[in-house]
Amino acid sequence: MEHAFEYFTIAWFDPQLLLLVALGTLAGIYIGAIPGLSVTMAVSILISFTFSWEVNQALCLMVGIYMGGVYGGSRTAILLNIPGAPSAIATALDGYPLAKKGEAGTAIGISTVMSAIGGLLGIAVLALAAPVVSEFALTFQPRDYMLLAILGILLVGSLSGESLAKGVVAGCLGMLIGVVGLDPLTAEERFTFGVVELWNGISFIAVMIGLFGVSEALMQLHHLDTPAIKQKISRIVPSWGAVRKYLPLSLQTSSIGVLIGALPGTGGDIAALMAYDHAKRVTRNPEVPFGEGAKEGLVAPETANNAAVGGAFIPMLTLGIPGDAVTAIIIGALYIHGLNPGPMLMIDKPHMFWFMVGNLTLANLFMLVFGLTGIRIFTKIVECPRGILIPLILLLSVVGAYAVNNSLTDVYWMLAFGVLGYFMKIYGYQVGPVILGVILSRLIDENWRRAIISEQESLPVFFLKMVSSPLSLVLLLSVVLIVVSQTPAGPAILRVLKRQTN
Amino acid sequence: MLVKRRKRPGESAFGILLLLLSLFFAWQSYGISGFSALSSPGAFPMAVSATMVLAAVIVVIGNLRRKNEVEGGLGASARAFLANVTPGVVLAFTGMVIAYSVLLDPLGFLPASFLFLLVSIHYLHRGSVLFSVVVAVLSLAAIYAVFRLVFKVVLPEGIVPEREIIAWIENLFAGGAH
């Protein structure tokens, strides 16, 4: 603990790491901003390229991209009314009307400063809460991990998709893909069909690049001719008065962001929408109505989505359970580099934790710097036509999938999953639960077996233990609640209850 | 939760395909260790695939209740599928990507990527040939510099003797220094 500060500043005083964080943040801002490129796409492709690097360097780059990318989406939301990333959907609601009034510069300035405030608050909560959570997590039983992981997949599947059933189909598909290969406990073959190449399983990086890179690029082919609208940029750096005015609101919406981000399976996109809704309710007399360029409507989503980044790192670092698709991929990267995110990470390798917190803070500061400068070049780059962008995404995806194992098999897997992901997206299935399923499959499998073996293979005892432990009970009830509330059974039960009370 | 959106062409078929896939997985996971023990290697895959079967059935039934986006018989749906779900541009581009990954090994990264970028940018962007060539060369050079030279990613060499060329250039610089 006494070395926390020392670890915190590793990247601050190492020129190479500092440069990587800066580069990552800058790249993240552009990737997040360019419609058609997403942070998940970028991080999943980058994992394969940073495969052979030192873990510190790889993490610096990825953390920067994550932070910058969440913010970058707001720029295109304001300037073009196209959210560059899902977490910027709410930003477009008031950002674009502001830009149409000729206040694009003000809008970008406020959203940048507010993103930084939200981001810093999220990091502060991460630094304070994670040690406590991980200590608490040491008391978690295998069944609790199992329930938490299921909860994460269900949350992703139910909150962002068209229906829970489709989310469950996607999540299960992911878990089954994760099963392929030799069973880690008994070395029995599972879904290998006698093919030796499948013994090590399907490379999850190939699955990831396919689902997030290739399928997204194929989807973009439908929107080849979206015209770009040019905006005039005025003064960017906001006045201190404006910042102070929105500070109380930004504190509230940041807290929403951290909380939502910390829930397994929910990330910046949901946090931003909830914060926007909150701002709408608490702002009594906005100068301009919401939806027509209210600055409160910018402050809320921008603080919340960046605060959610810090929040998402809490379950990821303390429990090994990803907060959203990006953290799922970062977990994958940590595994590759031989680190096991979970409560033991904080005890065995506290330097990794503080190093990560330090990087996030650094990325946040770089975001502020880059966010308030370089707008003119920015508008040029963002207008890159999709007809050029899409082939480049595909090229990078192919190179990325190939680079991991130097094998063309991974490239073919990636293409197959790209086509599958394309159809899934067209028909309203989320691809997020698939990747969460792949990452969490092994965790659920192992913890289930550990739990049931310790109860002498007795299901009744297993359930009895589950309902008698407060934590397991809460988790179990959350799982049941999600399922019931999203299926026809939920409203039916409510109707019956209403009839009885009447 | 009922989906309000009308069914896209092929949506029912896709739902059934996923159901069949889940049934296949269920049958395969039964084959791993049957119902021997709750902690057997097959228990988790069986539970997951059973859940997937259930969810896929719900999706299929939900699809039955929804109206089609395109009215008319099977022929009309098939035409709508081709027009909206797999339009020519998607099919053609997917074909190019597959051709690219097949050619990657025999031709090597540089020629295959150049061909792929040239053809696909020319096809998607619809600019002049010269423009496509310039964009393809410049972006390939940038990607090669970043990934092959900086990130040291190993890429298929194929017909271009890259290693010799890089070594020759390095020698040249080393020679110049002496």
XYZ file of C-alpha atoms in Angstrom:
680
model
C 0.000 0.000 0.000
C 2.831 2.378 0.911
C 4.178 1.907 -2.591
C 0.849 2.764 -4.192
C 1.942 6.220 -5.247
C 5.177 4.908 -6.640
C 3.308 2.360 -8.799
C 0.739 4.988 -9.691
C 3.380 7.155 -11.316
C 5.302 4.434 -13.193
C 3.973 5.563 -16.529
C 4.207 9.245 -15.624
C 7.975 9.283 -15.519
C 8.773 6.695 -18.142
C 9.002 8.548 -21.470
C 8.133 5.461 -23.504
C 5.056 4.531 -21.481
C 4.013 8.172 -21.321
C 4.190 8.364 -25.086
C 2.157 5.174 -25.444
C -0.631 6.480 -23.217
C -0.646 9.746 -25.161
C -0.682 7.917 -28.482
C -3.414 5.588 -27.294
C -5.579 8.454 -26.106
C -5.108 10.394 -29.316
C -5.831 7.315 -31.416
C -8.812 6.530 -29.206
C -10.322 9.968 -29.734
C -10.123 9.557 -33.493
C -11.249 5.951 -33.497
C -14.166 6.793 -31.237
C -15.034 9.754 -33.406
C -14.918 8.175 -36.844
C -18.316 6.632 -37.455
C -17.730 3.024 -38.404
C -14.731 2.565 -36.139
C -15.448 1.540 -32.575
C -13.346 1.211 -29.464
C -14.234 -2.469 -29.146
C -13.089 -2.973 -32.716
C -9.847 -1.096 -32.124
C -9.020 -2.773 -28.833
C -9.748 -6.245 -30.203
C -7.534 -5.684 -33.235
C -4.812 -4.093 -31.114
C -4.602 -7.020 -28.685
C -3.211 -9.159 -31.450
C -0.625 -6.544 -32.355
C 0.557 -5.953 -28.812
C 0.674 -9.694 -28.228
C 4.454 -9.883 -28.046
C 4.920 -6.655 -26.086
C 5.633 -6.208 -22.424
C 2.401 -6.158 -20.486
C 2.972 -2.590 -19.223
C 3.299 -1.177 -22.697
C 0.295 -3.050 -24.007
C -1.830 -1.841 -21.113
C -0.764 1.773 -21.542
C -1.899 1.740 -25.133
C -5.193 -0.018 -24.450
C -6.166 2.110 -21.461
C -5.512 5.234 -23.523
C -7.620 3.983 -26.390
C -10.469 3.040 -24.083
C -10.540 6.427 -22.338
C -10.076 8.426 -25.528
C -12.588 6.356 -27.458
C -15.407 6.818 -24.982
C -14.879 10.563 -25.234
C -14.228 10.702 -28.971
C -17.716 9.584 -29.889
C -19.088 12.879 -28.601
C -17.248 14.898 -31.234
C -18.996 13.383 -34.208
C -22.262 13.359 -32.277
C -21.952 17.123 -31.943
C -20.527 17.913 -35.364
C -22.321 15.430 -37.604
C -25.241 14.201 -35.510
C -23.741 10.711 -35.913
C -22.657 9.291 -32.557
C -19.185 7.905 -33.190
C -19.773 5.333 -30.444
C -22.877 3.986 -28.681
C -21.950 5.878 -25.515
C -22.415 9.152 -27.392
C -25.995 8.547 -28.526
C -27.357 10.768 -25.773
C -24.749 13.431 -26.525
C -26.120 13.917 -30.025
C -29.576 14.795 -28.680
C -28.467 18.221 -27.481
C -24.993 18.492 -28.959
C -26.082 18.624 -32.565
C -28.767 21.303 -32.012
C -26.066 23.377 -30.310
C -23.766 22.931 -33.296
C -26.538 23.940 -35.676
C -26.820 27.187 -33.726
C -23.147 27.802 -34.425
C -22.033 26.829 -30.939
C -20.136 23.688 -31.893
C -16.980 25.014 -30.235
C -18.753 25.668 -26.941
C -20.384 22.256 -27.080
C -17.071 20.481 -27.696
C -15.375 22.516 -24.985
C -17.999 21.719 -22.365
C -18.197 18.060 -23.270
C -14.401 17.762 -23.095
C -14.067 19.360 -19.687
C -17.063 17.431 -18.371
C -15.710 14.152 -19.738
C -12.482 14.810 -17.881
C -14.332 15.600 -14.644
C -16.428 12.464 -14.981
C -13.395 10.392 -15.856
C -11.417 11.617 -12.855
C -14.298 10.958 -10.483
C -14.671 7.453 -11.892
C -10.965 6.807 -11.356
C -11.150 8.167 -7.808
C -13.977 5.774 -7.002
C -12.024 2.934 -8.599
C -8.977 3.705 -6.468
C -11.011 3.887 -3.270
C -13.503 1.089 -3.871
C -11.464 -1.595 -5.591
C -9.277 -2.497 -2.589
C -12.390 -2.804 -0.426
C -14.315 -4.790 -3.029
C -11.443 -7.175 -3.601
C -11.090 -7.795 0.122
C -14.802 -8.523 0.237
C -14.448 -10.670 -2.878
C -12.069 -12.996 -1.025
C -15.111 -14.269 0.856
C -16.901 -15.075 -2.411
C -17.729 -18.717 -2.884
C -17.368 -20.412 -6.286
C -21.153 -20.276 -6.666
C -21.055 -16.493 -6.229
C -18.587 -16.151 -9.080
C -20.782 -18.370 -11.194
C -23.852 -16.254 -10.426
C -22.001 -12.982 -11.012
C -20.787 -14.117 -14.401
C -24.267 -15.283 -15.411
C -25.617 -11.952 -14.181
C -23.126 -10.101 -16.363
C -24.079 -11.982 -19.503
C -27.784 -11.558 -18.761
C -27.427 -7.814 -18.161
C -25.637 -7.276 -21.445
C -28.178 -9.446 -23.200
C -31.247 -7.821 -21.738
C -30.380 -4.142 -21.565
C -29.025 -3.524 -25.012
C -30.723 -6.060 -27.226
C -34.170 -6.436 -28.721
C -35.272 -9.208 -26.398
C -33.877 -11.247 -23.552
C -34.348 -14.489 -25.504
C -32.060 -13.226 -28.260
C -29.536 -12.064 -25.680
C -29.590 -15.500 -24.040
C -29.148 -17.239 -27.393
C -26.121 -15.024 -28.038
C -24.667 -15.504 -24.554
C -25.078 -19.286 -24.694
C -23.499 -19.409 -28.123
C -20.515 -17.547 -26.692
C -20.210 -19.892 -23.715
C -20.369 -22.939 -26.000
C -17.637 -21.473 -28.196
C -15.613 -20.998 -25.036
C -16.041 -24.688 -24.195
C -14.449 -25.934 -27.431
C -11.157 -27.691 -26.790
C -9.690 -29.887 -24.093
C -11.418 -29.653 -20.734
C -8.964 -27.807 -18.455
C -9.728 -30.132 -15.522
C -9.917 -33.602 -17.086
C -8.362 -33.019 -20.538
C -11.404 -34.618 -22.111
C -12.221 -33.416 -25.627
C -15.224 -31.159 -25.924
C -16.724 -30.156 -29.293
C -13.481 -30.987 -31.046
C -14.939 -33.532 -33.504
C -11.631 -35.346 -33.506
C -9.779 -32.370 -34.961
C -6.470 -31.899 -33.172
C -6.302 -28.212 -34.175
C -9.374 -27.605 -32.014
C -7.730 -28.945 -28.838
C -6.646 -25.476 -27.800
C -10.051 -24.061 -28.576
C -11.043 -21.369 -31.029
C -8.865 -18.279 -30.702
C -11.081 -15.771 -28.942
C -9.246 -12.957 -30.653
C -10.407 -14.307 -34.008
C -13.964 -14.488 -32.667
C -13.691 -10.968 -31.334
C -12.235 -9.348 -34.435
C -14.820 -11.175 -36.516
C -17.758 -10.060 -34.428
C -16.656 -6.487 -33.820
C -14.456 -5.681 -36.814
C -15.625 -7.629 -39.834
C -19.348 -7.714 -39.098
C -19.377 -3.988 -38.298
C -17.535 -3.233 -41.532
C -20.060 -5.313 -43.484
C -22.905 -3.446 -41.777
C -21.319 -0.158 -42.787
C -21.653 -1.155 -46.429
C -25.334 -0.300 -46.083
C -24.482 3.313 -45.324
C -21.884 4.064 -47.950
C -23.292 7.439 -48.913
C -24.047 9.226 -45.652
C -23.185 12.829 -46.387
C -20.989 14.799 -44.022
C -22.189 18.154 -42.767
C -19.558 20.768 -42.092
C -19.673 22.955 -39.025
C -18.042 26.187 -38.118
C -15.940 25.963 -34.982
C -15.753 28.876 -32.619
C -14.106 29.284 -29.213
C -13.490 25.940 -27.539
C -12.088 26.356 -24.036
C -15.131 26.945 -21.834
C -15.227 29.698 -19.265
C -14.683 28.869 -15.603
C -18.167 30.183 -14.847
C -19.779 27.673 -17.194
C -17.847 24.815 -15.650
C -18.771 25.881 -12.123
C -22.406 26.227 -13.060
C -22.699 22.623 -14.166
C -20.449 21.176 -11.459
C -23.286 20.032 -9.124
C -25.079 18.266 -11.958
C -21.835 16.715 -13.187
C -21.172 15.254 -9.736
C -24.584 13.577 -9.716
C -24.305 12.216 -13.235
C -20.743 11.016 -12.612
C -22.002 8.989 -9.670
C -24.641 7.416 -11.916
C -21.901 6.672 -14.421
C -19.611 4.952 -11.909
C -22.445 2.862 -10.495
C -23.744 1.701 -13.854
C -20.219 1.124 -15.080
C -19.398 -0.993 -12.035
C -22.364 -3.312 -12.581
C -21.094 -6.312 -14.480
C -22.294 -6.183 -18.041
C -23.378 -2.560 -18.238
C -21.158 0.151 -19.634
C -20.949 3.716 -20.834
C -23.816 3.589 -23.320
C -26.436 2.737 -20.711
C -24.834 5.049 -18.146
C -25.036 7.962 -20.584
C -28.710 7.395 -21.364
C -29.623 7.051 -17.686
C -27.682 10.179 -16.786
C -29.401 12.108 -19.561
C -32.734 10.986 -18.215
C -31.677 12.026 -14.705
C -30.582 15.481 -15.883
C -33.904 15.942 -17.623
C -35.748 15.217 -14.418
C -33.664 17.323 -12.005
C -33.161 20.384 -14.205
C -36.209 22.480 -13.403
C -35.736 25.460 -15.691
C -33.232 24.770 -18.446
C -32.240 27.870 -20.435
C -33.033 25.954 -23.581
C -35.430 22.970 -23.594
C -33.829 19.520 -23.699
C -33.406 18.249 -27.218
C -32.917 21.751 -28.589
C -29.425 22.385 -27.320
C -29.575 22.295 -23.527
C -26.055 22.273 -22.128
C -27.260 20.086 -19.259
C -28.055 17.498 -21.916
C -24.370 17.506 -22.879
C -22.966 17.541 -19.375
C -24.945 14.526 -18.174
C -24.051 11.859 -20.758
C -20.470 13.043 -21.160
C -19.648 12.910 -17.448
C -21.461 9.611 -17.045
C -19.854 7.693 -19.896
C -16.332 8.616 -18.866
C -17.072 7.962 -15.201
C -18.296 4.528 -16.276
C -14.788 3.683 -17.495
C -13.411 3.833 -13.961
C -16.484 1.978 -12.746
C -16.089 -0.808 -15.286
C -12.550 -1.468 -14.054
C -13.824 -2.283 -10.556
C -15.469 -5.666 -11.272
C -12.842 -6.373 -13.904
C -9.835 -5.978 -11.615
C -11.380 -7.232 -8.397
C -13.574 -10.102 -9.593
C -12.264 -10.850 -13.063
C -15.717 -10.144 -14.417
C -15.877 -7.617 -17.237
C -18.071 -4.538 -16.976
C -18.671 -4.326 -20.713
C -17.398 -5.596 -24.058
C -14.213 -3.502 -23.954
C -13.248 -4.647 -20.471
C -14.041 -8.220 -21.581
C -11.408 -7.794 -24.264
C -8.936 -6.197 -21.844
C -9.431 -9.197 -19.539
C -8.558 -11.382 -22.496
C -5.397 -9.335 -22.969
C -4.483 -9.711 -19.293
C -4.886 -13.489 -19.567
C -2.601 -13.512 -22.593
C 0.017 -11.642 -20.605
C -0.248 -14.171 -17.796
C -2.220 -12.046 -15.367
C -5.349 -13.359 -13.705
C -7.744 -10.561 -12.892
C -9.578 -11.372 -9.681
C -9.288 -10.684 -5.955
C -5.815 -12.205 -5.865
C -4.526 -9.674 -8.369
C -4.787 -6.919 -5.768
C -2.868 -9.016 -3.246
C -0.269 -10.633 -5.486
C 0.302 -7.781 -7.870
C -0.855 -4.515 -6.295
C 1.544 -2.685 -8.596
C -0.561 -3.749 -11.598
C -3.614 -2.189 -10.025
C -2.023 1.141 -9.151
C -0.229 1.182 -12.463
C -3.587 0.843 -14.209
C -5.135 3.593 -12.055
C -2.194 5.843 -12.854
C -2.565 5.158 -16.569
C -6.262 5.919 -16.504
C -5.567 9.239 -14.798
C -2.889 10.037 -17.311
C -5.159 9.122 -20.233
C -7.796 11.384 -18.765
C -5.404 14.340 -18.665
C -4.254 13.683 -22.219
C -7.888 13.539 -23.250
C -8.375 17.026 -21.847
C -5.348 18.325 -23.751
C -6.151 16.672 -27.061
C -9.838 17.428 -26.658
C -9.285 21.155 -26.522
C -6.852 21.269 -29.429
C -6.586 20.137 -32.988
C -10.236 20.458 -33.962
C -9.455 21.710 -37.448
C -7.437 18.657 -38.490
C -10.010 16.559 -36.760
C -12.879 17.596 -39.002
C -10.769 16.710 -42.040
C -9.932 13.198 -40.840
C -13.443 12.368 -39.726
C -14.705 13.051 -43.221
C -12.696 10.101 -44.549
C -15.109 8.391 -46.956
C -16.364 4.974 -45.925
C -15.475 3.535 -49.311
C -11.830 3.855 -48.232
C -12.323 3.235 -44.529
C -14.075 -0.144 -44.843
C -11.354 -1.872 -46.902
C -8.774 -0.566 -44.423
C -10.738 -1.969 -41.437
C -10.900 -5.333 -43.186
C -7.200 -5.299 -43.975
C -6.348 -4.542 -40.342
C -8.748 -7.254 -39.151
C -7.110 -9.857 -41.376
C -3.613 -8.824 -40.315
C -4.724 -8.807 -36.680
C -6.252 -12.266 -36.773
C -3.238 -13.633 -38.606
C -0.702 -12.066 -36.271
C -1.770 -13.924 -33.108
C -0.748 -17.432 -34.122
C 0.636 -16.763 -37.597
C -2.023 -19.018 -38.966
C -4.552 -18.613 -41.714
C -7.001 -20.817 -39.795
C -7.600 -17.928 -37.418
C -8.291 -15.671 -40.396
C -10.959 -18.080 -41.637
C -12.501 -18.312 -38.176
C -12.572 -14.556 -38.047
C -14.321 -14.334 -41.413
C -16.862 -16.972 -40.395
C -17.664 -15.118 -37.202
C -17.760 -11.870 -39.135
C -20.481 -13.237 -41.409
C -22.343 -14.748 -38.445
C -22.114 -11.429 -36.577
C -23.399 -9.603 -39.625
C -26.569 -11.717 -39.706
C -26.932 -11.459 -35.939
C -26.821 -7.675 -36.118
C -29.271 -7.545 -39.011
C -31.764 -9.699 -37.140
C -31.467 -7.871 -33.834
C -29.149 -10.173 -31.862
C -26.436 -8.457 -29.820
C -22.875 -9.618 -30.360
C -21.720 -8.283 -26.970
C -23.097 -11.280 -25.003
C -21.245 -13.663 -27.334
C -17.878 -12.206 -26.411
C -18.781 -12.036 -22.719
C -19.850 -15.678 -22.981
C -16.561 -16.720 -24.567
C -14.537 -14.908 -21.889
C -16.656 -16.082 -18.943
C -17.330 -19.636 -20.114
C -14.375 -21.171 -18.352
C -14.954 -19.199 -15.165
C -18.574 -20.370 -14.923
C -17.706 -23.966 -15.795
C -14.883 -24.258 -13.273
C -16.751 -22.538 -10.468
C -19.867 -24.616 -11.028
C -17.832 -27.800 -10.785
C -15.913 -26.595 -7.757
C -19.166 -25.607 -6.057
C -21.022 -28.832 -6.778
C -18.064 -31.036 -5.851
C -17.747 -29.310 -2.493
C -21.426 -30.120 -1.861
C -20.837 -33.821 -2.659
C -22.725 -33.542 -5.958
C -25.969 -32.793 -4.184
C -28.212 -30.211 -5.856
C -30.489 -29.738 -2.814
C -27.509 -28.916 -0.597
C -26.171 -26.613 -3.305
C -29.419 -24.649 -3.403
C -29.770 -24.646 0.353
C -26.290 -23.118 0.689
C -27.164 -20.634 -2.013
C -30.271 -19.282 -0.319
C -28.704 -19.285 3.140
C -25.796 -17.039 2.143
C -26.923 -13.397 1.871
C -24.594 -12.606 -1.012
C -25.531 -15.657 -3.076
C -29.179 -14.988 -2.384
C -28.961 -11.390 -3.616
C -27.152 -12.513 -6.755
C -29.606 -15.325 -7.369
C -32.557 -12.976 -6.910
C -31.029 -10.480 -9.350
C -30.669 -13.206 -11.955
C -34.249 -14.349 -11.395
C -35.503 -10.752 -11.440
C -33.909 -10.037 -14.813
C -35.337 -13.178 -16.337
C -38.819 -12.667 -14.898
C -39.048 -8.971 -15.710
C -38.050 -9.523 -19.324
C -40.323 -12.439 -20.122
C -44.117 -12.617 -20.488
C -44.209 -14.204 -17.036
C -43.240 -10.875 -15.430
C -46.177 -8.727 -16.596
C -48.523 -11.676 -16.028
C -47.464 -11.940 -12.382
C -47.848 -8.177 -11.998
C -51.383 -8.341 -13.400
C -52.330 -11.083 -10.976
C -50.886 -9.078 -8.072
C -52.781 -5.967 -9.158
C -56.042 -7.869 -9.418
C -55.539 -9.201 -5.906
C -54.842 -5.801 -4.438
C -57.864 -4.212 -6.154
C -40.785 -8.456 -24.222
C -42.394 -8.350 -27.650
C -40.454 -6.924 -30.538
C -42.397 -4.239 -32.340
C -40.197 -4.188 -35.403
C -41.466 -6.150 -38.369
C -39.586 -9.247 -39.391
C -36.763 -8.754 -41.850
C -36.606 -11.193 -44.743
C -34.832 -14.350 -43.603
C -35.275 -13.620 -39.903
C -37.444 -16.697 -39.284
C -35.011 -18.902 -41.151
C -32.088 -17.519 -39.134
C -33.969 -18.196 -35.904
C -34.576 -21.785 -36.967
C -30.935 -22.174 -37.980
C -29.808 -21.048 -34.520
C -32.316 -23.477 -32.983
C -30.860 -26.313 -35.064
C -27.367 -25.251 -34.044
C -28.351 -25.305 -30.375
C -29.924 -28.769 -30.781
C -26.720 -29.959 -32.400
C -24.708 -28.548 -29.496
C -27.090 -30.196 -27.015
C -26.668 -33.580 -28.709
C -22.893 -33.128 -28.850
C -22.620 -32.134 -25.205
C -24.703 -35.134 -24.178
C -22.081 -37.170 -25.988
C -19.251 -35.802 -23.816
C -20.145 -37.601 -20.616
C -23.913 -38.093 -20.619
C -25.733 -37.736 -17.323
C -22.894 -39.354 -15.389
C -22.265 -36.638 -12.793
C -23.138 -33.042 -12.029
C -19.479 -32.139 -12.077
C -18.645 -34.001 -15.281
C -16.987 -32.173 -18.175
C -20.272 -32.412 -20.084
C -22.523 -30.906 -17.421
C -21.868 -27.251 -18.153
C -22.117 -27.570 -21.955
C -25.344 -29.527 -21.514
C -26.881 -26.899 -19.261
C -25.810 -24.094 -21.573
C -27.017 -25.768 -24.745
C -30.321 -26.681 -23.102
C -30.759 -23.017 -22.159
C -29.884 -22.035 -25.693
C -32.466 -24.476 -27.101
C -35.110 -22.987 -24.818
C -34.250 -19.391 -25.727
C -34.057 -20.243 -29.429
C -37.513 -21.849 -29.255
C -38.868 -18.666 -27.667
C -37.313 -16.605 -30.463
C -38.777 -18.908 -33.143
C -42.247 -18.749 -31.595
C -41.949 -14.975 -31.241
C -41.034 -14.775 -34.927
C -44.192 -16.690 -35.867
C -46.321 -14.016 -34.228
C -44.691 -11.071 -35.985
C -45.625 -9.696 -39.375
C -43.189 -9.730 -42.249
C -41.587 -6.508 -43.369
C -42.263 -7.595 -46.942
C -45.703 -8.946 -47.775
C -46.083 -11.715 -50.329
C -44.929 -15.281 -50.774
C -41.606 -17.018 -50.579
C -40.444 -15.523 -53.876
C -41.017 -11.984 -52.657
C -39.149 -12.700 -49.404
C -36.257 -14.234 -51.298
C -36.024 -11.166 -53.520
C -36.236 -8.862 -50.483
C -33.537 -10.928 -48.752
C -31.211 -10.437 -51.689
C -32.000 -6.739 -51.924
C -31.919 -5.739 -48.238
C -29.977 -8.344 -46.284
C -27.339 -9.477 -48.742
C -27.270 -6.721 -51.372
C -24.750 -6.999 -54.193
C -22.267 -4.713 -52.495
C -22.112 -6.925 -49.373
C -21.774 -10.115 -51.416
C -19.143 -8.640 -53.702
C -17.119 -7.194 -50.837
C -17.307 -10.451 -48.837
C -16.089 -12.241 -51.968
C -13.131 -9.870 -52.190
C -12.260 -10.445 -48.543
C -12.377 -14.223 -48.989
C -10.250 -13.994 -52.132
C -7.810 -11.799 -50.204
C -7.407 -14.235 -47.342
C -6.964 -17.150 -49.753
C -4.317 -15.258 -51.735
C -2.560 -13.997 -48.609
C -0.373 -17.055 -48.212
C 0.667 -17.835 -51.799
C 1.119 -14.204 -52.898
C 2.348 -12.765 -49.618
C 1.119 -9.803 -47.613
C 2.260 -6.935 -49.820
C 0.955 -8.005 -53.251
C -2.258 -9.539 -51.887
C -3.064 -6.502 -49.754
C -2.296 -4.123 -52.562
C -4.631 -6.004 -54.893
C -7.334 -6.165 -52.258
C -7.136 -2.468 -51.386
C -6.997 -1.414 -55.026
C -9.981 -3.485 -56.126
C -12.163 -2.879 -53.075
C -11.476 0.861 -52.796
C -12.058 1.281 -56.486
C -15.299 -0.678 -56.243
C -16.648 0.976 -53.070
C -15.423 4.533 -53.479
C -16.005 4.729 -57.251
C -13.214 7.232 -57.840
C -10.692 7.248 -60.688
C -8.209 4.391 -61.054
C -5.314 6.705 -60.323
C -6.968 7.832 -57.073
C -7.509 4.225 -55.973
C -3.897 3.320 -56.782
C -2.542 6.292 -54.832
C -4.758 5.621 -51.799
C -3.940 1.894 -51.854
C -0.186 2.489 -52.064
C -0.121 5.193 -49.396
C -2.283 3.348 -46.883
C -0.478 0.060 -47.466
C 2.853 1.795 -46.933
C 1.596 3.303 -43.682
C 0.164 0.017 -42.425
C 3.312 -1.873 -43.400
C 5.526 0.651 -41.659
C 3.472 0.580 -38.477
C 2.771 -3.118 -38.168
C 5.668 -4.867 -39.871
C 8.444 -2.482 -38.896
C 7.277 -0.962 -35.599
C 5.020 -3.668 -34.125
C 7.177 -6.441 -35.701
C 4.115 -8.439 -36.706
C 5.055 -11.458 -38.795
C 3.164 -11.416 -42.079
C 3.134 -13.973 -44.897
C 6.048 -13.202 -47.190
C 4.982 -14.895 -50.425
C 6.648 -13.840 -53.646
C 8.302 -10.655 -52.402
C 11.639 -11.378 -50.682
C 10.927 -8.887 -47.912
C 13.494 -10.088 -45.458
C 16.290 -9.783 -48.005
C 15.156 -6.286 -48.941
C 14.935 -5.137 -45.320
C 18.322 -6.674 -44.576
C 19.780 -5.034 -47.676
C 18.448 -1.620 -46.641
C 19.735 -2.097 -43.108
C 23.115 -3.092 -44.511
C 23.136 -0.022 -46.659
C 22.594 2.206 -43.626
C 25.048 0.244 -41.535
C 27.545 0.500 -44.382
C 27.003 4.225 -44.643
C 27.737 4.664 -40.959
C 31.149 3.049 -41.146
